[in-house]
Amino acid sequence: MDNYEIFVSMLGSTVRLSIPLIFTALAGLFSERAGIFDIGLEGKMLASAFAAACVAYATGNAWLGLLAGIGISILFGLIHGFASITNRGNQIVSGVALNFVAAGLTVVLGQAWFSQGGRTPQVPNGARFDPIILPGAEAMRHVPIIGPLYSQVISGNNILTYIAFLMVPLSWWVLYRTRFGLRLRAVGENPGAVDTAGISVTWLRYRALIVAGFLCGFSGAYLAIAQSAAFINNMSAGKGYIALAALIFAKWKPVPVMFACLLFGFLDAFANFMQGKQLPLVGEVPVQIFQALPYILTCVLLAGFIGVARPPKAGGVPYTKER
Amino acid sequence: MSLDNDKKPAIELVGIDKRFGAVHANRDINLTVAKGSIHGIIGENGAGKSTLMSILYGFYQADAGEIRISGAPVAIRDSQTAISAGIGMVHQHFMLVEDFTVLENVMLGAEGGQLLRRGVASARKELKRLETDYGLDVDPDALIEELPVGSQQRVEILKALYRGAEILILDEPTGVLTPAEADHLFRILQVLRDQGKTIILITHKLREIMAITDTVSVMRRGEMVATRKTKETTVEELAELMVGRRVLLRVEKGEANPGAPLLSVRNLTVKDGRGVTMVDDVSFDVHAGEIVGIAGVAGNGQSELLEAIAGIRKPFSGDILIDGKPVAGVDPARLRALGLAHIPEDRHHMGLVLKFEEYENSILGYHRDPRYGRGGLLDLDAIRKDAEEKIAKYDIRPPNPRLKTANFSGGNQQKIVVAREIERDPKMLLVGQPTRGVDIGAIEFIHRRIVEMRDAGKAVLLVSVELDEIRALSDRILVMFAGKVVGEKTPDAGEQTLGLMMAGIAA
Amino acid sequence: MSTASVPLPGWISYGVIPLINLVIAFFFSGLVVWLIGENPFEALKYLIDGALGRGDAIGFTLFYATSFIFTGLSVAVAFHAGLFNIGAEGQAYVGGLGAALVALALDRYVPWYVTMPFAVIGAAVFGAAWAFIPAWLQAKRGSHIVITTIMFNFIGAALMVYLLVHVLIVPGKMAPETRTFLPGGQLPKLDWLMAIFGLKLGPAPFNVSFIIALVMCFLVWLLIWRTRFGYEMRTLGISPSAAVYAGIPYVRTVIIAMLISGGLAGMMSLNAVMGASARLQVEFVGGAGFVGIAVSLMGRSHPVGIILAALLFGILYQGGGDLSFEMPNITRDMIVVIQGLVILFAGALEYMLRPVMVRIYQQFAGRKSASQKLAGT
């Protein structure tokens, strides 16, 4: 039973650690399926976390915080679009630039406004997304097997967690069941086909970036005002890149994205759990292995050793009409 | 539909004019296409056919002129307005999403609502109808990438019809098709015409024009030079209209003195990226001191043959021998060392790096040669001196080795390539489209150089879609059709004989 | 009419446009400063004073610039071959291991000038090794090098932390770092060079690596514009199809270009590890690899441009420290903002001004030719 409890608590932290990855990877999914590489996920996440924390602190309202996070994230997406769609600039350079701007600006503004070394002040209670106890969680607690699972993994999460898991089927539905999704997938494969069908490639790609910004805003808000209660310097800590890895690992498909994020989240949780513990036969497993594992797995996948990861064909290439 | 409306032409173009920078792509074009007819537009590469059709489909805006559909002036601002005006286009390079199904491709842009579900059902029904009405049979659930080229093209036609196109433009539709697939396409086009659709067929293949069109218009250098009823014209007349009354190319040359075979090709088969056979079991020899010309309509495997011999494309099977040594699959650098020079068909993408300065291009492919430096270093003085000598000898203008290659004219760019390849004194010379986009003066100059190579005892293999050029230069002519060498002729064979062979009609 | 095909003279493309882009980036940076409620011009004065006002300030500026020259060259070499190496950060980090191992092995026995060549080789080989796998994956398996080099930055970071925490750490100490190198494993400061200009270096770690960096600038220039391999790299970078025609082997060219790129990034560690801290520490690279991207973009991948851009970023990094001291409202992270804006405007938006410039240029050139015509009649 002891082992089971560990398992359940690990599952709980896996979920918690996966949520920002799911939002961010889904954001990347919309952008990259439309043919725009999005290295700037990390920056969008960071900027939206900062905005969410600031506004939640100032207004005392978590939802306004979330809205601000989404707004800033979309703004970053639009700048990315201006550079890489309108001006046909290099998408990777633009993403790298935005990551720097976000990393710097959050600290500079944070320090200027709050003078706490780049942190924002603690968000007051009620201004963050608190855990929701589902009905019957307390009563179920002692039911064997299902009880702990229900009360610790399924119940007791904040609203954004549930939204994240809702976003997965929703993204799938948008991508595969709506006109917008059909066009979005088409523009990432062959923008010429979209253009000759009388659809604006530019506007379509901008819309994809807006959706990506929208989703990424959730991940930042989750970091700042759900998982924690303040913005901390460099709080995304490379999660944007892990999400990017998860997106590739999932071969740019929504449901696999969720599983890849859960896998990478689990690796993170497992690493935390294993810290300082001895494994039989092996001894202490260095935590760095788990930290590197998502990236190693992604590289192995990219190398085509486990299946083929075929990125959207038109990815990274600005669209110009043929002459 | 009133009878009166029916008599109005499907399309009228009045005074269409279009420039791209210095290039005058379309000059004052007037064209009338009758409803329910197949109208061919023929012309050489770069004659302005595709530009004109792109204007009609809203890809470009004309600088001047008017477009009338069924008699009414229409401002075609983008593809969307073209589609709503009932114009559909089948592009030369298919505009399909490869990992989509046929159904998804057909629906794209005409989904019938925000959600796909209802649209899918009606699209399925409509596809069924189009299939029975026009014989356009394609499995709606097949993935595009798994379909043969002919079926992919049918999807393009379906796309246009699904959007209610009354006027269908096909841009070089048979370039990628096998003869059987092309015949299938023609049958479909005839059915479409008989059902009242108007079809514009852009091509540079005379055979197709004669086989299927009702009317034909000829374009040359951006101008519409003539329109004829197909029944009332001949291949010869059209050919003359296409190329214009150009000075007949006469190249002074004596009898050839063929020596031993230097370059041999044995049962060579080459496939393209999709696995389609482009060169099919081809065998021939090129002897020292002769020019062998390969005639053929573009897209019949000549380019792939040339690239395979030059080491750029890996052959699928068969042998290539230089001096009896097998070299199939050997890389271009080693082939150059064996004395094989190559003037490629496409100087912009292969023969030159346009962003390089002239002198840098004068060593492309030979940059490892000892005369251009010591060890790993390049000797820029030696290279520039060498480049200056070539510039003088080949009269390349402006005579400035430090000028960016992109800033030279087409003829001078080609001379840079020719000078580089010929001045190496190779044993064998591969020549692809040596005078495409080159002015008359440079053409003569380049032709003389090629003949000089022959007279110096080199083996020359010439590929050109210009039959005149082939006949003027070659000592022997091989005709390629659909990947095969369908016959060998001497240069005094009549143009008509060769033309028929090139069309795959007689061997 | 499209303006993309209109040629602009070199002094506009390589001089005026980058300069205006830079000015725009600084304009927006100033806007941020103003937003915070400080005076941008005053901030600029503190920044420049802090970077160039004293001998030790100049020393620090040049110290930072040295690192950026290495990483800028690294990005530039890959770029000439058409490859975007985002992995200079990780390659520099792992390169530090090579430098440190050499220093640890030799510092007891030989003077610094004997250690130095081995350290250069060690740093370069380890940096190159870290670039090799992404290079191989790109060349042989077609895996996008941007993604793999990003991944390798993180893998490299994990590897180095592991090594420092578990292997290289001094037994009994808490800090994850190697022991301090003896003088035989350190690169001496360039006091004498500063003294020539009558400046005192003070505590600034401006060291011999600067000279190595300048030598590398020359070698990279030689490589790219004066060697056969450089010619092959540039051909591949501009026109892959022409490279095929010319018989330039793709796999070999990609791998060698990336090895050189990784080697140059690795050498950045000479400056930080052997020149400054005299030990290998966690996260000693501190973003210099990413600054290299900005430096290379601004310097148009030319060594001279890279030196100038590296100096600019050196000034930002050093001056930024003083600025945050004088204006506590502005943290050092302002540098990161400026860096991001420079990459945005000089890199991603480099074509933004082109149409405008073409129009201005055409108007000017048109008027000139018109007046010439008038003069002719």
mmCIF file with all atom_site columns, C-alpha atoms in Angstrom, chain B residues 359-360 363 366-369 371-383, chain C residues 222-232 234:
data_model
loop_
_atom_site.group_PDB
_atom_site.id
_atom_site.type_symbol
_atom_site.label_atom_id
_atom_site.label_alt_id
_atom_site.label_comp_id
_atom_site.label_asym_id
_atom_site.label_entity_id
_atom_site.label_seq_id
_atom_site.pdbx_PDB_ins_code
_atom_site.Cartn_x
_atom_site.Cartn_y
_atom_site.Cartn_z
_atom_site.occupancy
_atom_site.B_iso_or_equiv
_atom_site.pdbx_formal_charge
_atom_site.auth_seq_id
_atom_site.auth_comp_id
_atom_site.auth_asym_id
_atom_site.auth_atom_id
_atom_site.pdbx_PDB_model_num
ATOM 1  C CA . TYR B 1 359 ? 35.470 35.274 -60.720 1.00 0.00 ? 359 TYR B CA 1
ATOM 2  C CA . GLU B 1 360 ? 34.111 33.051 -57.955 1.00 0.00 ? 360 GLU B CA 1
ATOM 3  C CA . ILE B 1 363 ? 35.965 28.111 -60.677 1.00 0.00 ? 363 ILE B CA 1
ATOM 4  C CA . TYR B 1 366 ? 37.063 23.245 -60.280 1.00 0.00 ? 366 TYR B CA 1
ATOM 5  C CA . HIS B 1 367 ? 37.781 25.011 -57.021 1.00 0.00 ? 367 HIS B CA 1
ATOM 6  C CA . ARG B 1 368 ? 39.956 22.121 -55.860 1.00 0.00 ? 368 ARG B CA 1
ATOM 7  C CA . ASP B 1 369 ? 42.207 22.403 -58.907 1.00 0.00 ? 369 ASP B CA 1
ATOM 8  C CA . ARG B 1 371 ? 46.124 25.912 -60.428 1.00 0.00 ? 371 ARG B CA 1
ATOM 9  C CA . TYR B 1 372 ? 43.705 27.882 -58.263 1.00 0.00 ? 372 TYR B CA 1
ATOM 10 C CA . GLY B 1 373 ? 45.710 27.693 -55.087 1.00 0.00 ? 373 GLY B CA 1
ATOM 11 C CA . ARG B 1 374 ? 48.075 25.783 -52.896 1.00 0.00 ? 374 ARG B CA 1
ATOM 12 C CA . GLY B 1 375 ? 46.968 23.253 -50.326 1.00 0.00 ? 375 GLY B CA 1
ATOM 13 C CA . GLY B 1 376 ? 43.655 24.271 -48.848 1.00 0.00 ? 376 GLY B CA 1
ATOM 14 C CA . LEU B 1 377 ? 44.057 27.911 -49.776 1.00 0.00 ? 377 LEU B CA 1
ATOM 15 C CA . LEU B 1 378 ? 42.674 29.650 -52.819 1.00 0.00 ? 378 LEU B CA 1
ATOM 16 C CA . ASP B 1 379 ? 44.966 31.928 -54.804 1.00 0.00 ? 379 ASP B CA 1
ATOM 17 C CA . LEU B 1 380 ? 42.589 34.775 -55.582 1.00 0.00 ? 380 LEU B CA 1
ATOM 18 C CA . ASP B 1 381 ? 45.103 36.565 -57.797 1.00 0.00 ? 381 ASP B CA 1
ATOM 19 C CA . ALA B 1 382 ? 45.495 33.510 -59.978 1.00 0.00 ? 382 ALA B CA 1
ATOM 20 C CA . ILE B 1 383 ? 41.717 32.973 -60.078 1.00 0.00 ? 383 ILE B CA 1
ATOM 21 C CA . LEU C 2 222 ? 40.833 33.212 -44.137 1.00 0.00 ? 222 LEU C CA 1
ATOM 22 C CA . LEU C 2 223 ? 38.689 30.098 -43.937 1.00 0.00 ? 223 LEU C CA 1
ATOM 23 C CA . ILE C 2 224 ? 35.594 31.613 -45.444 1.00 0.00 ? 224 ILE C CA 1
ATOM 24 C CA . TRP C 2 225 ? 37.037 33.804 -48.159 1.00 0.00 ? 225 TRP C CA 1
ATOM 25 C CA . ARG C 2 226 ? 40.424 32.344 -48.891 1.00 0.00 ? 226 ARG C CA 1
ATOM 26 C CA . THR C 2 227 ? 40.178 28.555 -48.644 1.00 0.00 ? 227 THR C CA 1
ATOM 27 C CA . ARG C 2 228 ? 38.707 25.919 -50.876 1.00 0.00 ? 228 ARG C CA 1
ATOM 28 C CA . PHE C 2 229 ? 36.611 24.589 -48.032 1.00 0.00 ? 229 PHE C CA 1
ATOM 29 C CA . GLY C 2 230 ? 35.271 28.058 -47.286 1.00 0.00 ? 230 GLY C CA 1
ATOM 30 C CA . TYR C 2 231 ? 34.308 28.348 -50.928 1.00 0.00 ? 231 TYR C CA 1
ATOM 31 C CA . GLU C 2 232 ? 32.453 25.053 -50.665 1.00 0.00 ? 232 GLU C CA 1
ATOM 32 C CA . ARG C 2 234 ? 29.538 29.422 -49.090 1.00 0.00 ? 234 ARG C CA 1
#
